CSV table of C-alpha atoms in Angstrom, one decimal:
chain,number,residue,atom,x,y,z
A,1,MET,CA,94.8,89.1,-89.1
A,2,SER,CA,97.7,88.5,-86.6
A,3,LEU,CA,97.4,86.0,-83.8
A,4,PRO,CA,97.4,87.1,-80.1
A,5,SER,CA,100.9,87.0,-78.7
A,6,ASN,CA,100.2,84.0,-76.5
A,7,LEU,CA,99.3,81.9,-79.6
A,8,HIS,CA,102.4,82.6,-81.6
A,9,PRO,CA,104.6,79.5,-82.1
A,10,ASP,CA,107.8,79.4,-80.1
A,11,GLU,CA,110.2,76.8,-78.9
A,12,ALA,CA,107.8,75.5,-76.2
A,13,SER,CA,104.8,75.7,-78.6
A,14,PRO,CA,105.8,74.5,-82.0
A,15,PRO,CA,103.6,75.2,-85.0
A,16,TRP,CA,102.0,71.7,-84.9
A,17,LEU,CA,100.9,72.0,-81.3
A,18,ASN,CA,97.2,72.9,-80.8
A,19,LYS,CA,97.0,74.5,-77.3
A,20,GLY,CA,93.2,73.9,-77.1
A,21,ASP,CA,93.5,70.2,-78.0
A,22,ASN,CA,96.4,69.7,-75.6
A,23,SER,CA,94.6,71.3,-72.8
A,24,TRP,CA,91.5,69.2,-73.3
A,25,GLN,CA,93.6,66.1,-73.6
A,26,LEU,CA,95.3,66.6,-70.3
A,27,THR,CA,92.0,67.4,-68.7
A,28,ALA,CA,90.3,64.4,-70.2
A,29,ALA,CA,93.2,62.1,-69.0
A,30,THR,CA,92.9,63.5,-65.5
A,31,LEU,CA,89.2,62.9,-65.5
A,32,VAL,CA,89.9,59.2,-66.5
A,33,GLY,CA,92.6,59.1,-63.8
A,34,LEU,CA,90.0,60.3,-61.2
A,35,GLN,CA,87.8,57.4,-62.2
A,36,SER,CA,90.4,55.1,-60.7
A,37,VAL,CA,92.0,57.3,-58.0
A,38,PRO,CA,89.9,58.0,-56.0
A,39,GLY,CA,86.8,56.7,-57.9
A,40,LEU,CA,87.2,53.0,-58.0
A,41,VAL,CA,89.4,53.1,-54.8
A,42,ILE,CA,86.3,54.5,-53.0
A,43,LEU,CA,83.8,52.2,-54.8
A,44,TYR,CA,85.8,49.0,-54.1
A,45,GLY,CA,86.6,50.0,-50.5
A,46,SER,CA,82.9,50.7,-49.9
A,47,ILE,CA,81.1,47.9,-51.8
A,48,VAL,CA,82.8,45.0,-50.0
A,49,LYS,CA,82.4,43.7,-46.5
A,50,LYS,CA,84.0,45.8,-43.8
A,51,LYS,CA,87.0,43.4,-43.2
A,52,TRP,CA,88.0,43.7,-46.9
A,53,ALA,CA,87.7,47.5,-47.2
A,54,VAL,CA,91.4,48.4,-47.0
A,55,ASN,CA,92.6,45.4,-49.1
A,56,SER,CA,90.1,46.1,-51.9
A,57,ALA,CA,90.9,49.8,-52.1
A,58,PHE,CA,94.6,49.2,-51.9
A,59,MET,CA,94.5,46.7,-54.8
A,60,ALA,CA,93.2,49.6,-57.0
A,61,LEU,CA,95.7,52.1,-55.7
A,62,TYR,CA,98.7,49.8,-56.1
A,63,ALA,CA,97.7,48.9,-59.7
A,64,PHE,CA,97.5,52.6,-60.6
A,65,ALA,CA,101.0,53.2,-59.5
A,66,ALA,CA,102.5,50.0,-60.8
A,67,VAL,CA,101.0,50.3,-64.3
A,68,LEU,CA,102.5,53.8,-64.7
A,69,ILE,CA,106.0,52.6,-64.2
A,70,CYS,CA,105.6,49.7,-66.6
A,71,TRP,CA,103.9,52.1,-69.1
A,72,VAL,CA,106.7,54.6,-69.3
A,73,GLY,CA,109.3,51.8,-69.1
A,74,TRP,CA,108.1,49.7,-72.0
A,75,GLY,CA,104.3,49.3,-72.2
A,76,TYR,CA,103.4,52.5,-74.2
A,77,ARG,CA,105.8,51.7,-77.0
A,78,MET,CA,104.6,48.1,-77.0
A,79,SER,CA,101.1,49.4,-77.5
A,80,PHE,CA,101.7,52.3,-79.8
A,81,GLY,CA,105.2,52.2,-81.0
A,82,ASP,CA,107.1,50.8,-84.0
A,83,LYS,CA,105.9,47.5,-85.3
A,84,PHE,CA,107.5,44.4,-83.7
A,85,ILE,CA,105.1,41.7,-84.8
A,86,PRO,CA,101.6,42.2,-86.4
A,87,PHE,CA,99.9,42.5,-83.0
A,88,LEU,CA,102.6,44.1,-80.9
A,89,GLY,CA,105.0,47.0,-80.9
A,90,MET,CA,108.7,47.1,-80.1
A,91,PRO,CA,109.4,47.5,-76.4
A,92,ASN,CA,111.2,50.7,-75.6
A,93,VAL,CA,111.5,53.4,-72.9
A,94,SER,CA,109.2,56.4,-73.2
A,95,LEU,CA,111.2,58.8,-70.9
A,96,ASP,CA,113.6,60.4,-73.4
A,97,SER,CA,113.1,64.2,-73.1
A,98,GLN,CA,113.3,64.8,-76.9
A,99,TYR,CA,110.8,62.0,-77.5
A,100,LEU,CA,108.3,63.3,-74.9
A,101,ILE,CA,108.2,66.8,-76.6
A,102,ASP,CA,108.0,65.5,-80.1
A,103,ARG,CA,104.6,65.3,-81.9
A,104,ALA,CA,102.5,62.2,-81.1
A,105,PHE,CA,101.4,59.7,-83.8
A,106,LEU,CA,97.9,61.2,-83.7
A,107,GLY,CA,96.5,64.6,-83.0
A,108,TYR,CA,98.2,67.9,-82.4
A,109,LEU,CA,99.8,66.8,-79.2
A,110,PRO,CA,103.2,66.0,-77.8
A,111,ASN,CA,104.0,62.4,-76.9
A,112,ALA,CA,104.0,63.2,-73.2
A,113,THR,CA,100.3,64.0,-73.4
A,114,MET,CA,99.5,60.8,-75.3
A,115,ILE,CA,101.5,58.7,-73.0
A,116,TYR,CA,99.7,60.1,-70.0
A,117,PHE,CA,96.3,59.8,-71.6
A,118,GLN,CA,96.8,56.2,-72.7
A,119,PHE,CA,98.3,55.3,-69.2
A,120,VAL,CA,95.1,56.1,-67.4
A,121,PHE,CA,93.3,53.7,-69.8
A,122,ALA,CA,95.8,50.9,-69.1
A,123,ALA,CA,95.5,51.5,-65.4
A,124,ILE,CA,91.8,51.4,-65.1
A,125,THR,CA,91.8,48.1,-67.0
A,126,LEU,CA,93.9,46.4,-64.3
A,127,ILE,CA,91.7,48.0,-61.6
A,128,LEU,CA,88.6,46.6,-63.3
A,129,ILE,CA,90.2,43.1,-63.3
A,130,ALA,CA,90.8,43.6,-59.5
A,131,GLY,CA,87.0,43.8,-59.1
A,132,ALA,CA,86.6,40.1,-59.9
A,133,LEU,CA,89.2,39.1,-57.3
A,134,LEU,CA,88.2,41.1,-54.3
A,135,GLY,CA,88.1,39.3,-50.9
A,136,ARG,CA,90.6,36.5,-51.4
A,137,MET,CA,93.6,37.2,-53.7
A,138,ASN,CA,97.0,37.1,-52.2
A,139,PHE,CA,98.3,40.7,-52.3
A,140,LEU,CA,101.9,39.6,-53.3
A,141,ALA,CA,100.3,37.6,-56.2
A,142,TRP,CA,98.5,40.7,-57.2
A,143,MET,CA,101.7,42.7,-57.1
A,144,LEU,CA,103.2,40.3,-59.6
A,145,PHE,CA,100.0,40.0,-61.7
A,146,VAL,CA,99.7,43.7,-62.5
A,147,PRO,CA,103.1,44.2,-64.3
A,148,LEU,CA,102.9,40.8,-66.1
A,149,TRP,CA,99.4,41.4,-67.4
A,150,VAL,CA,99.8,44.9,-68.6
A,151,THR,CA,103.1,43.8,-70.4
A,152,PHE,CA,102.0,40.6,-72.0
A,153,SER,CA,98.2,40.8,-72.3
A,154,TYR,CA,97.0,44.5,-72.5
A,155,THR,CA,99.6,45.6,-75.0
A,156,ILE,CA,98.5,43.0,-77.5
A,157,THR,CA,94.9,44.2,-77.9
A,158,ALA,CA,95.9,47.8,-77.5
A,159,TYR,CA,98.3,47.6,-80.4
A,160,SER,CA,96.0,45.4,-82.6
A,161,ILE,CA,93.0,47.6,-82.2
A,162,TRP,CA,94.1,51.1,-81.5
A,163,CYS,CA,97.5,51.5,-83.1
A,164,PRO,CA,97.2,52.5,-86.7
A,165,GLY,CA,99.5,49.6,-87.7
A,166,GLY,CA,97.5,47.0,-85.7
A,167,TRP,CA,95.9,44.2,-87.7
A,168,LEU,CA,92.4,44.9,-86.5
A,169,ALA,CA,92.8,48.6,-86.9
A,170,LYS,CA,93.7,48.1,-90.5
A,171,ARG,CA,90.6,45.9,-91.0
A,172,GLY,CA,88.4,48.8,-89.7
A,173,LEU,CA,87.3,47.6,-86.3
A,174,ILE,CA,85.4,50.3,-84.6
A,175,ASP,CA,86.3,50.7,-80.9
A,176,TYR,CA,85.8,54.4,-80.2
A,177,SER,CA,87.1,54.4,-76.6
A,178,GLY,CA,87.8,50.9,-75.3
A,179,GLY,CA,84.8,48.7,-75.4
A,180,TYR,CA,87.1,46.0,-76.6
A,181,VAL,CA,90.6,47.1,-75.4
A,182,ILE,CA,89.4,47.9,-71.8
A,183,HIS,CA,86.0,46.5,-70.9
A,184,LEU,CA,85.8,43.2,-72.8
A,185,SER,CA,89.5,42.7,-72.0
A,186,SER,CA,89.0,43.3,-68.2
A,187,GLY,CA,85.8,41.2,-68.1
A,188,VAL,CA,87.4,38.2,-69.7
A,189,ALA,CA,90.7,38.5,-67.7
A,190,GLY,CA,88.9,39.1,-64.5
A,191,PHE,CA,86.7,36.1,-64.9
A,192,THR,CA,89.6,33.9,-66.0
A,193,ALA,CA,91.8,35.1,-63.1
A,194,ALA,CA,88.9,34.5,-60.6
A,195,TYR,CA,88.7,30.9,-61.9
A,196,TRP,CA,92.4,30.3,-61.1
A,197,VAL,CA,92.5,32.2,-57.8
A,198,GLY,CA,89.5,30.3,-56.5
A,199,PRO,CA,86.4,31.6,-54.5
A,200,ARG,CA,86.0,33.6,-51.3
A,201,THR,CA,85.1,31.8,-48.2
A,202,THR,CA,81.6,30.2,-48.1
A,203,ARG,CA,80.5,32.7,-45.6
A,204,ASP,CA,81.7,35.7,-47.7
A,205,ARG,CA,80.0,34.3,-50.8
A,206,GLU,CA,76.7,33.9,-49.0
A,207,ARG,CA,76.7,37.3,-47.4
A,208,PHE,CA,78.9,40.1,-48.6
A,209,PRO,CA,77.1,43.4,-47.8
A,210,PRO,CA,78.6,46.8,-48.7
A,211,ASN,CA,80.2,48.5,-45.7
A,212,ASN,CA,79.2,52.0,-46.8
A,213,ILE,CA,76.6,52.4,-49.6
A,214,LEU,CA,76.8,56.3,-49.5
A,215,LEU,CA,80.6,56.2,-50.2
A,216,MET,CA,80.0,53.5,-52.8
A,217,LEU,CA,77.7,56.0,-54.6
A,218,ALA,CA,80.4,58.7,-54.3
A,219,GLY,CA,82.8,56.4,-56.1
A,220,ALA,CA,80.2,55.5,-58.6
A,221,GLY,CA,79.6,59.2,-59.3
A,222,LEU,CA,83.3,59.8,-59.9
A,223,LEU,CA,83.2,56.9,-62.3
A,224,TRP,CA,80.2,58.2,-64.2
A,225,MET,CA,81.3,61.8,-64.5
A,226,GLY,CA,84.9,60.8,-65.3
A,227,TRP,CA,83.6,59.1,-68.3
A,228,THR,CA,83.3,62.5,-69.9
A,229,GLY,CA,87.0,62.3,-70.3
A,230,PHE,CA,87.0,58.6,-71.1
A,231,ASN,CA,84.9,59.0,-74.3
A,232,GLY,CA,85.3,62.8,-74.8
A,233,GLY,CA,89.1,62.6,-75.1
A,234,ASP,CA,89.4,59.9,-77.8
A,235,PRO,CA,89.1,62.0,-80.9
A,236,TYR,CA,92.4,63.7,-79.6
A,237,THR,CA,91.0,67.0,-80.6
A,238,VAL,CA,88.3,69.5,-79.4
A,239,SER,CA,85.8,68.6,-82.0
A,240,THR,CA,82.1,68.3,-82.6
A,241,ASP,CA,82.6,64.5,-82.4
A,242,ALA,CA,84.0,64.8,-78.9
A,243,SER,CA,80.9,66.7,-77.9
A,244,LEU,CA,78.7,64.1,-79.5
A,245,ALA,CA,80.5,61.3,-77.7
A,246,VAL,CA,80.1,63.0,-74.3
A,247,LEU,CA,76.3,63.5,-74.7
A,248,ASN,CA,75.8,60.0,-76.0
A,249,THR,CA,77.8,58.6,-73.1
A,250,HIS,CA,75.5,60.2,-70.5
A,251,VAL,CA,72.2,59.6,-72.4
A,252,CYS,CA,73.0,55.8,-72.7
A,253,THR,CA,74.2,55.6,-69.1
A,254,ALA,CA,71.0,57.2,-67.7
A,255,THR,CA,68.8,55.0,-69.8
A,256,SER,CA,70.7,51.9,-68.7
A,257,LEU,CA,70.5,52.8,-65.0
A,258,LEU,CA,66.7,53.4,-65.3
A,259,THR,CA,66.1,50.2,-67.2
A,260,TRP,CA,68.1,48.1,-64.6
A,261,LEU,CA,66.1,49.8,-61.8
A,262,ILE,CA,62.8,49.1,-63.4
A,263,LEU,CA,63.6,45.4,-63.9
A,264,ASP,CA,64.7,45.2,-60.2
A,265,TYR,CA,61.4,46.8,-59.1
A,266,ILE,CA,59.3,44.5,-61.3
A,267,PHE,CA,61.0,41.2,-60.4
A,268,PHE,CA,62.3,41.8,-56.9
A,269,GLY,CA,60.0,44.5,-55.6
A,270,LYS,CA,62.7,46.8,-54.4
A,271,PRO,CA,64.8,49.6,-56.1
A,272,SER,CA,68.3,48.2,-55.4
A,273,VAL,CA,70.9,51.0,-55.1
A,274,VAL,CA,73.7,48.4,-55.8
A,275,GLY,CA,71.6,47.2,-58.8
A,276,ALA,CA,71.3,50.8,-60.1
A,277,THR,CA,75.0,51.2,-59.9
A,278,GLN,CA,75.5,48.1,-62.0
A,279,GLY,CA,73.1,49.4,-64.5
A,280,MET,CA,75.0,52.6,-64.6
A,281,ILE,CA,78.3,50.7,-65.2
A,282,THR,CA,76.8,48.6,-68.1
A,283,GLY,CA,75.5,51.7,-69.8
A,284,LEU,CA,78.9,53.3,-69.6
A,285,VAL,CA,80.6,50.2,-70.9
A,286,CYS,CA,78.1,49.5,-73.7
A,287,ILE,CA,78.3,53.0,-75.2
A,288,THR,CA,82.1,53.2,-75.0
A,289,PRO,CA,82.9,51.5,-78.4
A,290,ALA,CA,80.2,53.5,-80.1
A,291,ALA,CA,80.2,56.9,-78.3
A,292,GLY,CA,81.1,59.3,-81.1
A,293,VAL,CA,79.8,57.3,-84.1
A,294,VAL,CA,76.1,56.7,-83.3
A,295,GLN,CA,73.0,58.8,-83.2
A,296,GLY,CA,71.3,59.9,-80.0
A,297,TRP,CA,68.3,57.6,-80.6
A,298,ALA,CA,70.8,54.7,-81.0
A,299,ALA,CA,72.4,55.7,-77.6
A,300,ILE,CA,69.0,55.3,-76.0
A,301,LEU,CA,68.4,51.9,-77.6
A,302,MET,CA,71.8,50.8,-76.5
A,303,GLY,CA,71.1,52.0,-73.0
A,304,MET,CA,67.8,49.9,-72.9
A,305,MET,CA,69.7,46.8,-74.0
A,306,SER,CA,72.7,47.4,-71.7
A,307,GLY,CA,70.3,47.8,-68.8
A,308,SER,CA,68.4,44.5,-69.6
A,309,ILE,CA,70.7,42.0,-71.3
A,310,PRO,CA,73.5,42.1,-68.7
A,311,TRP,CA,70.7,42.2,-66.0
A,312,TYR,CA,69.4,38.9,-67.5
A,313,THR,CA,72.8,37.3,-67.7
A,314,MET,CA,73.6,38.3,-64.1
A,315,MET,CA,70.3,37.8,-62.3
A,316,VAL,CA,68.9,34.8,-64.3
A,317,LEU,CA,71.4,33.1,-66.5
A,318,HIS,CA,74.3,33.1,-63.9
A,319,LYS,CA,72.2,31.0,-61.6
A,320,LYS,CA,71.4,28.4,-64.3
A,321,VAL,CA,74.7,27.9,-66.1
A,322,TRP,CA,76.9,25.5,-64.2
A,323,PHE,CA,80.2,27.0,-65.3
A,324,LEU,CA,79.3,30.5,-64.4
A,325,LYS,CA,78.3,29.3,-60.9
A,326,GLN,CA,81.7,27.8,-60.4
A,327,VAL,CA,83.6,31.1,-60.7
A,328,ASP,CA,83.4,33.6,-57.9
A,329,ASP,CA,83.5,36.9,-59.7
A,330,THR,CA,83.1,39.3,-56.8
A,331,MET,CA,82.0,42.5,-58.7
A,332,ALA,CA,80.4,40.5,-61.6
A,333,VAL,CA,82.8,42.0,-64.1
A,334,PHE,CA,82.0,39.2,-66.5
A,335,HIS,CA,78.5,40.7,-66.8
A,336,THR,CA,79.2,44.3,-66.4
A,337,HIS,CA,82.2,44.5,-68.7
A,338,ALA,CA,82.6,41.3,-70.8
A,339,VAL,CA,78.9,41.0,-71.6
A,340,ALA,CA,78.2,44.7,-71.9
A,341,GLY,CA,81.4,45.4,-73.8
A,342,SER,CA,80.6,42.7,-76.3
A,343,LEU,CA,77.1,44.0,-76.6
A,344,GLY,CA,78.4,47.5,-77.3
A,345,GLY,CA,80.8,46.2,-79.9
A,346,ILE,CA,78.1,44.3,-81.8
A,347,LEU,CA,75.7,47.2,-81.6
A,348,THR,CA,78.3,49.6,-82.9
A,349,GLY,CA,78.5,47.3,-85.9
A,350,VAL,CA,74.8,47.8,-86.3
A,351,PHE,CA,74.3,51.6,-85.6
A,352,ALA,CA,77.6,53.2,-86.7
A,353,VAL,CA,76.9,56.2,-88.9
A,354,PRO,CA,79.2,56.6,-91.9
A,355,LYS,CA,79.3,60.5,-91.5
A,356,PHE,CA,80.3,60.3,-87.8
A,357,ASN,CA,83.0,57.7,-88.6
A,358,ARG,CA,84.4,60.1,-91.1
A,359,LEU,CA,84.6,62.8,-88.5
A,360,PHE,CA,86.3,60.5,-86.1
A,361,TYR,CA,88.7,58.5,-88.3
A,362,MET,CA,89.2,61.2,-91.0
A,363,VAL,CA,89.0,58.6,-93.8
A,364,THR,CA,87.3,58.4,-97.1
A,365,ASP,CA,87.6,54.7,-97.4
A,366,TRP,CA,83.9,53.6,-97.3
A,367,GLN,CA,84.8,50.0,-97.3
A,368,HIS,CA,85.0,50.3,-93.6
A,369,TYR,CA,83.1,52.1,-90.9
A,370,ILE,CA,79.4,51.6,-91.8
A,371,GLY,CA,76.9,50.1,-89.4
A,372,LEU,CA,74.6,47.3,-90.8
A,373,PHE,CA,71.5,49.5,-90.3
A,374,TYR,CA,73.1,52.2,-92.6
A,375,GLY,CA,74.3,49.4,-95.0
A,376,PHE,CA,70.7,48.5,-95.6
A,377,HIS,CA,69.6,52.2,-95.7
A,378,ASP,CA,72.3,53.1,-98.3
A,379,GLY,CA,72.0,50.0,-100.4
A,380,ARG,CA,75.5,48.8,-99.2
A,381,THR,CA,74.5,45.7,-97.3
A,382,THR,CA,77.8,43.9,-98.1
A,383,ALA,CA,79.8,46.6,-96.4
A,384,GLY,CA,77.4,46.6,-93.4
A,385,PHE,CA,77.7,42.9,-92.9
A,386,ARG,CA,81.4,43.1,-93.4
A,387,GLN,CA,81.6,45.7,-90.6
A,388,LEU,CA,79.5,43.5,-88.3
A,389,GLY,CA,81.8,40.6,-89.1
A,390,VAL,CA,84.9,42.6,-88.2
A,391,GLN,CA,83.3,43.6,-84.9
A,392,LEU,CA,82.6,39.9,-84.1
A,393,VAL,CA,86.1,38.8,-85.1
A,394,GLY,CA,87.4,41.4,-82.7
A,395,ILE,CA,85.4,40.0,-79.8
A,396,LEU,CA,86.7,36.5,-80.6
A,397,PHE,CA,90.3,37.8,-80.7
A,398,VAL,CA,90.1,39.7,-77.4
A,399,VAL,CA,88.5,36.7,-75.6
A,400,PHE,CA,91.1,34.3,-76.9
A,401,VAL,CA,94.1,36.6,-76.1
A,402,HIS,CA,93.0,37.4,-72.5
A,403,ALA,CA,91.7,34.0,-71.6
A,404,THR,CA,95.0,32.5,-72.7
A,405,MET,CA,97.4,35.0,-71.4
A,406,THR,CA,95.7,35.5,-68.1
A,407,SER,CA,95.8,31.7,-67.5
A,408,ILE,CA,99.4,31.5,-68.3
A,409,ILE,CA,100.2,34.4,-66.1
A,410,CYS,CA,98.2,33.0,-63.1
A,411,LEU,CA,99.8,29.6,-63.5
A,412,LEU,CA,103.3,31.1,-63.6
A,413,ILE,CA,102.6,33.2,-60.5
A,414,SER,CA,101.3,30.2,-58.7
A,415,LEU,CA,104.7,28.5,-59.1
A,416,VAL,CA,106.2,31.3,-57.0
A,417,VAL,CA,103.5,32.4,-54.5
A,418,PRO,CA,100.0,31.2,-53.8
A,419,LEU,CA,97.3,33.0,-55.7
A,420,ARG,CA,94.8,32.8,-52.8
A,421,LEU,CA,95.2,33.9,-49.3
A,422,SER,CA,95.5,31.4,-46.5
A,423,GLU,CA,92.3,30.3,-44.7
A,424,GLU,CA,93.4,32.3,-41.5
A,425,GLU,CA,93.9,35.4,-43.6
A,426,LEU,CA,90.5,34.9,-45.3
A,427,GLN,CA,88.8,34.7,-42.0
A,428,THR,CA,90.4,37.9,-40.6
A,429,GLY,CA,90.8,40.1,-43.7
A,430,ASP,CA,92.5,43.5,-43.6
A,431,ASP,CA,94.1,43.2,-40.2
A,432,ALA,CA,95.8,40.0,-41.1
A,433,ILE,CA,97.1,41.2,-44.5
A,434,HIS,CA,98.0,44.8,-43.9
A,435,GLY,CA,97.9,45.2,-40.2
A,436,GLU,CA,95.3,48.0,-40.7
A,437,GLU,CA,91.6,48.3,-40.6
A,438,ALA,CA,89.2,50.7,-42.4
A,439,TYR,CA,87.1,51.7,-39.4
A,440,ALA,CA,89.4,51.4,-36.3
A,441,LEU,CA,87.3,53.9,-34.3
A,442,TRP,CA,87.9,52.4,-30.9
A,443,GLY,CA,91.6,51.5,-31.3
């Protein structure tokens, strides 16, 4: 049977290119991009005090643009290129026209699609870090922080975990779509940077009401629905596993939101909208490393845990642990991303289904990719414990890399410009920093 004329290979559509896969990959990448711009731009600009609306939104918008230039200039090849050292690729430009139309290292896609897809993941990682620093970081320091961090910190974990030649990838670490590379990384880096930058003013720490909760929900909605591309795009093919990942993502997220909401109702007597948004985020984060490799019932269990364990660390433990109280993490990214990301990574090591891993990784090496639960079920407990051990090693590696590199980057920047705004700028906010205000309705 002959193919329709529009499916025949030609110079623009070589035999290895799958048009359906490429279409979905570009769509998925754009969905992830919309999570940042305008999703997190709107969420950040709305969830902060009115005087910080412009600054918070612009931190996100700037990061999106700056990361792209670094990514095509050297970052992509450092994360997914030829091996330089065991945890990093060789820096190189990704703008050569022949390179861009050649086949990518995975999937039936050109390099241009893969570069775009991986860029939006790198960009959202920096924007999530910004969440910990809202309301006091010197914007010039942030302009320096973004290119330095994506170059010397993000690329290390991306190469180690996601690149086929990375040392953790070779050991079989399961990180379906970024529970380690994006969420644990941003949570640790955000918390570390918040320590070095210092806190907001006392008045802002005591009272920091959202300036527009309805717009905040619009940003949160873009974040949630954009996650369809976040997790659904990671098989790099239009597959049954992509469909499974999308459904698991939304099931876990809804369960997590409801769990957080119920806990708020029980212990505080009011259904907090901001709290429900936090529960939504922790559900999205927790399922990310497991999205396409767990059963639906496991997604519900993960949602129950992601709606309760980060709730406990944020609402109870944070107020009791001295060190946590010392760090002013504006958006609580330590709890919503570091805690929830670690939780997801561990639970992936428990619930990962061998069959689904085979669909995703296309491997027959059963030494890897079996959750502890299925290790017991199949009489392969050693392999199950080994998988859980690899997941834990991955957590320790990510924490060490980003706590160390973020500290070094912040200390280097502080030698050039102050990390924190002046007291006068902290009191005034947007008008002092940008000469603009979010709601200048009366001139």
